[in-house]
Amino acid sequence: MSRNAMKIGRYTLEHKSENIREVTKARVEDSETIATPSRSSSNLTDMEQPAPQPSSPISIEDIIIKSFSFALSPDNLYDDDLQISDTEESCVNNFMIQGTDLAGTDTSGLESKPGPSLKEMEQIVKILTKANKETSEELAISQEEIQRVHTSVLENYQLKSQVFGLMKPISIQEYLEFYKSTGIDVDGRGEELITAILHFQKKIVESVKFAKTIPGFRQLCPDDQASLLKASRVDIDIICTYKYMYHCHNVERQVIITPWGGKYHIDELEKVFPRDLVLGRNKAVRSLYELGLSEHEEAVVKAFVVMSPDRCELREPEKVQESQDKLLSCLRHLFNIRPGGTGTRLYKLFDILTYFRSLFERETEFVKTVKVHAPDYLYDDKFALIREFVL
């Protein structure tokens, strides 16, 4: 792995240590910069839905046209259903003009910069929370149904194992050789892969819509917008599905209900996705679930990971850093209005986000393998979005 790839893919130890130092400093300053819990909590709980307003001139359509070079259905992307009101738009613009660094104070000894006001933070959180609700995976089945499906999957797998023995999936090379010579999807992995890809394409469109609501995102050049979305795709996918997957992946019984509706024993799913990736994602899901994020915190975290200037090459990284710092101010505010204050939750969150980056590296390796050995059907026009965005 190249040194540049390591720099982009992971936090370095120095970077992580710097983040921890900044969070420590932020905790000391919280009492001076954060309003009382009772008033703030009430305001954030009773957030109103924003009224429709025409979208900004710099939109995600520009990203698709310039950076991805393919056509999307107007029904998917040009129907911009995440709008913000005049008041909120003005508040976002004002929020971006005012400057603040990671802890609200210039650590280099220069004059301190003003941080966002309570009202501005509440408006940002309101916008992001609404967008996140519309782009996250809901648990549409009951716990009883999940348990029934898990039991059925396990019993069927055990029965097949008793009759045929333990059958490991054939290698991708063997599968492709058989597919190219016969055109037969010998073990059904092709059908499963197509279903998964169509699901991920839908989530890409939803991620794009969410990103359009992040303060400062539309003001970036199209190339930077595209780069940020690609670099954060794994993080966004986990944050959108972690509540669903926490209940639908039973590690002890080794059964899983995928977000696209597949029902598998993990040995069977391995024919499509490597076991270490499935288990790695489960670890990330459980860590995030156990952090107990509120709906407001979850939305801000999702925006925070998108606006990460150190994960990819950018033309205007300083603008992205400015936006991420302000999002961190919102996150600190939300953590502080909880009973007991921020505590160690920011430390735990940073550890989880660092682990997300290691997953991104591993999934990037897997994607490269898929790209090299991709079956012909992955070059169909209906998969153009996933090829450009991921492959």
Coordinates of C-alpha atoms in Angstrom, one line a residue:
M1 CA 0.0 0.0 0.0
S2 CA 1.4 3.4 -1.0
R3 CA 2.2 6.1 1.6
N4 CA -0.3 8.4 -0.1
A5 CA -3.1 5.8 0.2
M6 CA -2.4 5.3 3.8
K7 CA -2.6 9.1 4.4
I8 CA -5.9 9.3 2.6
G9 CA -7.4 6.1 3.9
R10 CA -6.7 6.3 7.7
Y11 CA -6.2 8.7 10.5
T12 CA -2.6 8.8 11.3
L13 CA -1.6 8.5 15.0
E14 CA -0.6 12.1 15.0
H15 CA -3.9 13.2 13.5
K16 CA -5.9 11.1 15.9
S17 CA -3.9 12.5 18.9
E18 CA -4.5 16.0 17.6
N19 CA -8.2 15.3 17.5
I20 CA -8.2 14.0 21.0
R21 CA -6.3 17.1 22.3
E22 CA -8.8 19.4 20.6
V23 CA -11.8 17.5 22.1
T24 CA -10.2 17.8 25.5
K25 CA -9.9 21.5 25.0
A26 CA -13.4 21.7 23.7
R27 CA -14.8 20.1 26.9
V28 CA -13.1 22.8 29.0
E29 CA -14.8 25.5 26.9
D30 CA -18.2 23.9 26.8
S31 CA -19.5 25.7 29.8
E32 CA -18.7 29.1 28.2
T33 CA -20.1 28.4 24.7
I34 CA -23.1 26.1 25.2
A35 CA -26.5 27.2 26.4
T36 CA -28.5 25.6 29.2
P37 CA -29.8 22.0 28.6
S38 CA -33.5 22.7 29.3
R39 CA -34.0 25.4 26.7
S40 CA -31.8 23.7 24.0
S41 CA -33.3 20.3 24.4
S42 CA -36.8 21.7 24.1
N43 CA -36.0 23.6 20.9
L44 CA -34.4 20.6 19.2
T45 CA -37.2 18.3 20.1
D46 CA -39.9 20.6 18.6
M47 CA -38.2 21.3 15.3
E48 CA -40.6 22.3 12.5
Q49 CA -40.5 20.9 9.0
P50 CA -38.9 23.4 6.5
A51 CA -41.0 24.9 3.7
P52 CA -40.1 24.2 0.1
Q53 CA -37.7 26.6 -1.6
P54 CA -35.9 26.4 -5.0
S55 CA -32.6 24.6 -4.8
S56 CA -29.2 26.3 -4.8
P57 CA -27.4 27.0 -8.2
I58 CA -24.7 24.5 -7.3
S59 CA -26.4 21.2 -7.0
I60 CA -25.6 17.5 -7.1
E61 CA -26.8 17.4 -10.7
D62 CA -23.6 19.3 -11.5
I63 CA -21.6 16.6 -9.8
I64 CA -23.3 13.9 -11.8
I65 CA -22.9 15.7 -15.1
K66 CA -19.3 16.8 -14.7
S67 CA -17.7 14.1 -12.5
F68 CA -19.6 10.9 -13.0
S69 CA -20.5 11.3 -16.8
F70 CA -23.7 9.4 -17.0
A71 CA -27.4 10.1 -17.1
L72 CA -29.8 9.6 -14.3
S73 CA -33.5 9.4 -14.4
P74 CA -35.2 12.7 -13.5
D75 CA -37.5 10.8 -11.1
N76 CA -34.5 9.9 -9.0
L77 CA -32.4 13.0 -8.6
Y78 CA -33.9 16.0 -10.2
D79 CA -37.0 15.8 -8.1
D80 CA -35.4 17.7 -5.2
D81 CA -37.7 16.9 -2.2
L82 CA -35.3 18.1 0.4
Q83 CA -35.8 21.9 0.4
I84 CA -35.1 24.6 3.0
S85 CA -37.0 27.7 3.8
D86 CA -35.7 31.3 3.2
T87 CA -35.0 31.7 7.0
E88 CA -33.1 28.4 7.1
E89 CA -31.1 29.2 3.9
S90 CA -30.1 32.6 5.3
C91 CA -29.2 30.9 8.6
V92 CA -27.0 28.4 6.8
N93 CA -25.2 31.1 4.8
N94 CA -24.6 33.1 7.9
F95 CA -23.4 30.0 9.7
M96 CA -20.8 29.4 7.0
I97 CA -19.6 33.0 7.0
Q98 CA -18.9 33.0 10.7
G99 CA -15.6 31.2 11.5
T100 CA -14.6 28.8 14.2
D101 CA -12.0 26.1 14.6
L102 CA -12.3 22.7 16.1
A103 CA -12.6 23.9 19.7
G104 CA -14.0 27.4 19.0
T105 CA -10.6 29.0 19.6
D106 CA -7.6 29.6 17.4
T107 CA -5.0 27.2 18.8
S108 CA -2.1 28.9 17.0
G109 CA -2.4 31.9 19.3
L110 CA -4.1 34.2 16.8
E111 CA -7.3 36.1 17.6
S112 CA -10.2 33.9 18.6
K113 CA -13.0 33.4 16.0
P114 CA -16.7 33.6 16.9
G115 CA -18.5 30.2 16.9
P116 CA -22.0 29.6 15.7
S117 CA -24.9 30.9 17.8
L118 CA -27.3 28.6 19.5
K119 CA -30.0 29.6 17.0
E120 CA -27.8 28.8 14.0
M121 CA -26.8 25.4 15.4
E122 CA -30.5 24.5 16.0
Q123 CA -31.3 25.5 12.4
I124 CA -28.5 23.3 11.0
V125 CA -29.5 20.4 13.2
K126 CA -33.1 20.7 12.1
I127 CA -32.2 20.6 8.4
L128 CA -29.9 17.7 8.8
T129 CA -32.3 15.7 10.9
K130 CA -35.1 16.0 8.4
A131 CA -32.8 15.0 5.6
N132 CA -31.5 12.0 7.5
K133 CA -35.0 10.7 8.4
E134 CA -35.8 10.6 4.7
T135 CA -32.6 8.7 3.7
S136 CA -32.1 6.1 6.5
E137 CA -33.1 2.5 6.6
E138 CA -36.1 1.8 8.8
L139 CA -36.7 -1.5 10.6
A140 CA -39.8 -2.5 8.7
I141 CA -40.2 -5.9 10.3
S142 CA -40.9 -6.9 13.9
Q143 CA -38.5 -8.5 16.3
E144 CA -40.7 -11.6 16.3
E145 CA -40.5 -11.8 12.5
I146 CA -36.8 -11.4 12.6
Q147 CA -36.4 -14.3 15.0
R148 CA -38.7 -16.4 12.9
V149 CA -36.7 -15.8 9.8
H150 CA -33.4 -16.4 11.6
T151 CA -34.6 -19.7 12.9
S152 CA -35.9 -20.8 9.4
V153 CA -32.6 -19.8 7.7
L154 CA -30.5 -21.7 10.3
E155 CA -32.7 -24.8 10.1
N156 CA -32.5 -24.9 6.3
Y157 CA -28.8 -24.4 6.3
Q158 CA -28.3 -27.2 8.9
L159 CA -30.6 -29.5 6.8
K160 CA -28.6 -28.9 3.6
S161 CA -25.3 -29.5 5.5
Q162 CA -26.6 -32.8 6.8
V163 CA -27.6 -34.0 3.3
F164 CA -24.7 -32.5 1.3
G165 CA -22.1 -31.8 3.9
L166 CA -20.4 -28.5 4.4
M167 CA -20.3 -26.8 1.0
K168 CA -17.9 -23.9 0.7
P169 CA -18.8 -21.5 -2.2
I170 CA -16.8 -21.9 -5.3
S171 CA -14.1 -19.3 -6.1
I172 CA -14.9 -16.3 -8.2
Q173 CA -12.5 -17.6 -10.9
E174 CA -14.4 -20.9 -11.0
Y175 CA -17.7 -19.1 -11.1
L176 CA -16.7 -16.8 -13.9
E177 CA -15.2 -19.6 -16.0
F178 CA -18.4 -21.6 -15.8
Y179 CA -20.6 -18.5 -16.4
K180 CA -18.6 -17.4 -19.5
S181 CA -18.7 -20.9 -21.0
T182 CA -22.4 -21.7 -20.2
G183 CA -24.1 -18.4 -19.3
I184 CA -25.5 -20.1 -16.2
D185 CA -25.5 -18.4 -12.8
V186 CA -24.5 -21.7 -11.2
D187 CA -25.0 -20.8 -7.5
G188 CA -27.3 -17.7 -7.7
R189 CA -24.6 -15.2 -6.8
G190 CA -25.2 -13.2 -9.9
E191 CA -28.9 -12.7 -9.1
E192 CA -27.9 -11.8 -5.5
L193 CA -25.2 -9.4 -6.6
I194 CA -27.6 -7.6 -9.0
T195 CA -30.2 -7.2 -6.2
A196 CA -27.5 -5.8 -3.9
I197 CA -26.2 -3.4 -6.5
L198 CA -29.7 -2.0 -7.2
H199 CA -30.2 -1.5 -3.5
F200 CA -26.8 0.3 -3.2
Q201 CA -27.6 2.5 -6.2
K202 CA -30.8 3.6 -4.5
K203 CA -28.8 4.5 -1.3
I204 CA -26.3 6.5 -3.4
V205 CA -29.1 8.7 -4.7
E206 CA -30.4 9.2 -1.1
S207 CA -26.9 10.0 0.1
V208 CA -26.6 12.6 -2.6
K209 CA -29.9 14.2 -1.5
F210 CA -28.7 14.3 2.1
A211 CA -25.3 15.8 1.2
K212 CA -27.1 18.7 -0.5
T213 CA -28.4 19.8 2.9
I214 CA -25.0 20.0 4.6
P215 CA -23.9 23.6 5.2
G216 CA -21.3 24.6 2.7
F217 CA -21.6 21.5 0.5
R218 CA -23.3 23.2 -2.4
Q219 CA -20.7 26.0 -2.3
L220 CA -17.9 23.5 -3.1
C221 CA -16.8 22.9 -6.7
P222 CA -18.5 19.8 -8.3
D223 CA -15.2 17.8 -8.3
D224 CA -14.8 18.2 -4.6
Q225 CA -18.5 17.3 -4.0
A226 CA -18.0 14.1 -5.9
S227 CA -14.8 13.2 -4.2
L228 CA -16.3 13.7 -0.7
L229 CA -19.3 11.5 -1.5
K230 CA -17.1 8.7 -2.9
A231 CA -14.7 8.8 0.1
S232 CA -17.5 8.7 2.7
R233 CA -19.7 6.1 1.0
V234 CA -18.9 3.3 3.5
D235 CA -19.5 5.5 6.5
I236 CA -22.8 6.8 5.2
D237 CA -24.0 3.3 4.4
I238 CA -23.3 2.1 7.9
I239 CA -24.9 5.1 9.5
C240 CA -28.0 4.7 7.4
T241 CA -28.4 1.0 8.2
Y242 CA -26.9 0.4 11.6
K243 CA -30.2 0.2 13.5
Y244 CA -31.6 -2.2 11.0
M245 CA -28.5 -4.4 10.8
Y246 CA -28.1 -4.5 14.6
H247 CA -31.2 -6.5 14.8
C248 CA -31.0 -8.4 11.5
H249 CA -27.5 -9.9 11.9
N250 CA -27.3 -12.5 14.6
V251 CA -23.6 -13.3 15.1
E252 CA -24.1 -16.2 17.5
R253 CA -26.4 -18.0 15.1
Q254 CA -24.5 -16.8 12.1
V255 CA -27.6 -15.7 10.2
I256 CA -28.4 -12.4 8.5
I257 CA -31.1 -10.5 6.8
T258 CA -29.5 -8.1 4.4
P259 CA -30.8 -4.6 3.8
W260 CA -31.9 -5.7 0.3
G261 CA -34.0 -8.5 1.7
G262 CA -31.6 -11.5 1.4
K263 CA -31.8 -14.2 4.1
Y264 CA -28.6 -16.1 4.6
H265 CA -26.4 -18.1 6.8
I266 CA -23.0 -16.3 6.7
D267 CA -21.4 -19.2 4.9
E268 CA -23.9 -18.8 2.1
L269 CA -23.5 -15.0 1.9
E270 CA -19.7 -15.5 1.6
K271 CA -20.2 -16.3 -2.1
V272 CA -21.1 -12.7 -2.7
F273 CA -19.3 -10.8 0.1
P274 CA -16.1 -11.8 2.0
R275 CA -16.7 -13.0 5.6
D276 CA -14.3 -10.5 7.1
L277 CA -16.2 -7.6 5.5
V278 CA -19.5 -8.9 6.8
L279 CA -18.1 -9.4 10.3
G280 CA -16.2 -6.1 10.2
R281 CA -19.4 -4.2 9.3
N282 CA -21.2 -6.0 12.1
K283 CA -18.6 -4.8 14.6
A284 CA -19.0 -1.2 13.3
V285 CA -22.8 -1.5 13.5
R286 CA -22.7 -2.7 17.1
S287 CA -20.3 0.0 18.2
L288 CA -22.4 2.7 16.7
Y289 CA -25.6 1.3 18.1
E290 CA -24.2 1.0 21.6
L291 CA -23.2 4.7 21.5
G292 CA -26.9 5.5 21.7
L293 CA -27.0 8.5 19.3
S294 CA -30.2 10.6 19.2
E295 CA -31.8 11.3 15.9
H296 CA -30.2 14.8 15.9
E297 CA -26.7 13.5 16.8
E298 CA -26.9 10.8 14.1
A299 CA -27.8 13.3 11.4
V300 CA -24.9 15.6 12.4
V301 CA -22.4 12.7 12.6
K302 CA -23.5 11.7 9.1
A303 CA -22.8 15.2 7.8
F304 CA -19.5 15.3 9.7
V305 CA -18.1 12.2 7.9
V306 CA -19.0 13.6 4.5
M307 CA -17.2 16.8 5.2
S308 CA -13.8 15.2 5.9
P309 CA -11.0 17.0 4.0
D310 CA -8.3 14.5 4.8
R311 CA -9.8 11.5 3.0
C312 CA -9.4 12.5 -0.6
E313 CA -7.7 15.0 -2.8
L314 CA -9.6 18.3 -2.9
R315 CA -9.3 21.6 -4.7
E316 CA -10.6 23.6 -1.7
P317 CA -9.9 21.6 1.4
E318 CA -10.0 24.6 3.6
K319 CA -13.7 25.1 2.9
V320 CA -14.4 21.5 3.8
Q321 CA -12.5 21.8 7.0
E322 CA -14.4 25.0 7.9
S323 CA -17.7 23.2 7.5
Q324 CA -16.6 20.1 9.4
D325 CA -15.4 22.3 12.3
K326 CA -18.8 23.9 12.5
L327 CA -20.5 20.6 12.4
L328 CA -18.4 19.5 15.3
S329 CA -19.6 22.5 17.2
C330 CA -23.1 21.3 16.6
L331 CA -22.2 17.8 17.8
R332 CA -20.6 19.2 20.9
H333 CA -23.7 21.2 21.6
L334 CA -26.0 18.1 21.2
F335 CA -23.7 16.0 23.5
N336 CA -23.7 18.7 26.1
I337 CA -27.4 19.1 26.4
R338 CA -27.7 15.4 27.4
P339 CA -27.7 14.6 31.1
G340 CA -24.2 14.3 32.3
G341 CA -22.6 16.3 29.5
T342 CA -20.3 15.2 26.8
G343 CA -18.2 12.8 29.0
T344 CA -16.3 10.3 26.9
R345 CA -18.8 10.1 24.0
L346 CA -16.7 12.2 21.6
Y347 CA -13.7 10.0 22.3
K348 CA -15.8 6.8 21.6
L349 CA -17.2 8.4 18.5
F350 CA -13.8 9.3 17.1
D351 CA -12.6 5.7 17.7
I352 CA -15.7 4.4 15.8
L353 CA -15.1 6.8 12.9
T354 CA -11.5 5.7 12.7
Y355 CA -12.6 2.1 12.5
F356 CA -14.9 3.1 9.7
R357 CA -11.9 4.2 7.7
S358 CA -10.2 0.8 8.1
L359 CA -13.4 -0.7 6.7
F360 CA -13.3 1.6 3.8
E361 CA -9.7 0.5 2.9
R362 CA -10.8 -3.2 3.1
E363 CA -13.9 -2.6 1.0
T364 CA -11.8 -0.7 -1.5
E365 CA -9.6 -3.8 -1.9
F366 CA -12.7 -5.9 -2.4
V367 CA -14.2 -3.5 -5.0
K368 CA -10.9 -3.7 -7.0
T369 CA -11.3 -7.4 -7.1
V370 CA -14.9 -7.2 -8.3
K371 CA -13.8 -4.7 -11.0
V372 CA -11.1 -7.0 -12.3
H373 CA -13.3 -10.0 -12.4
A374 CA -16.7 -8.3 -13.1
P375 CA -19.1 -10.4 -15.0
D376 CA -20.4 -8.9 -18.3
Y377 CA -23.8 -8.1 -16.8
L378 CA -22.2 -5.5 -14.5
Y379 CA -21.6 -3.4 -17.6
D380 CA -25.3 -3.0 -18.3
D381 CA -26.5 0.6 -18.5
K382 CA -28.7 0.2 -15.4
F383 CA -25.5 -0.3 -13.3
A384 CA -23.9 2.9 -14.5
L385 CA -24.3 4.7 -11.2
I386 CA -22.6 2.1 -9.1
R387 CA -19.7 1.7 -11.6
E388 CA -19.0 5.4 -11.6
F389 CA -19.6 5.9 -7.9
V390 CA -17.9 2.8 -6.4
L391 CA -16.1 0.7 -9.1

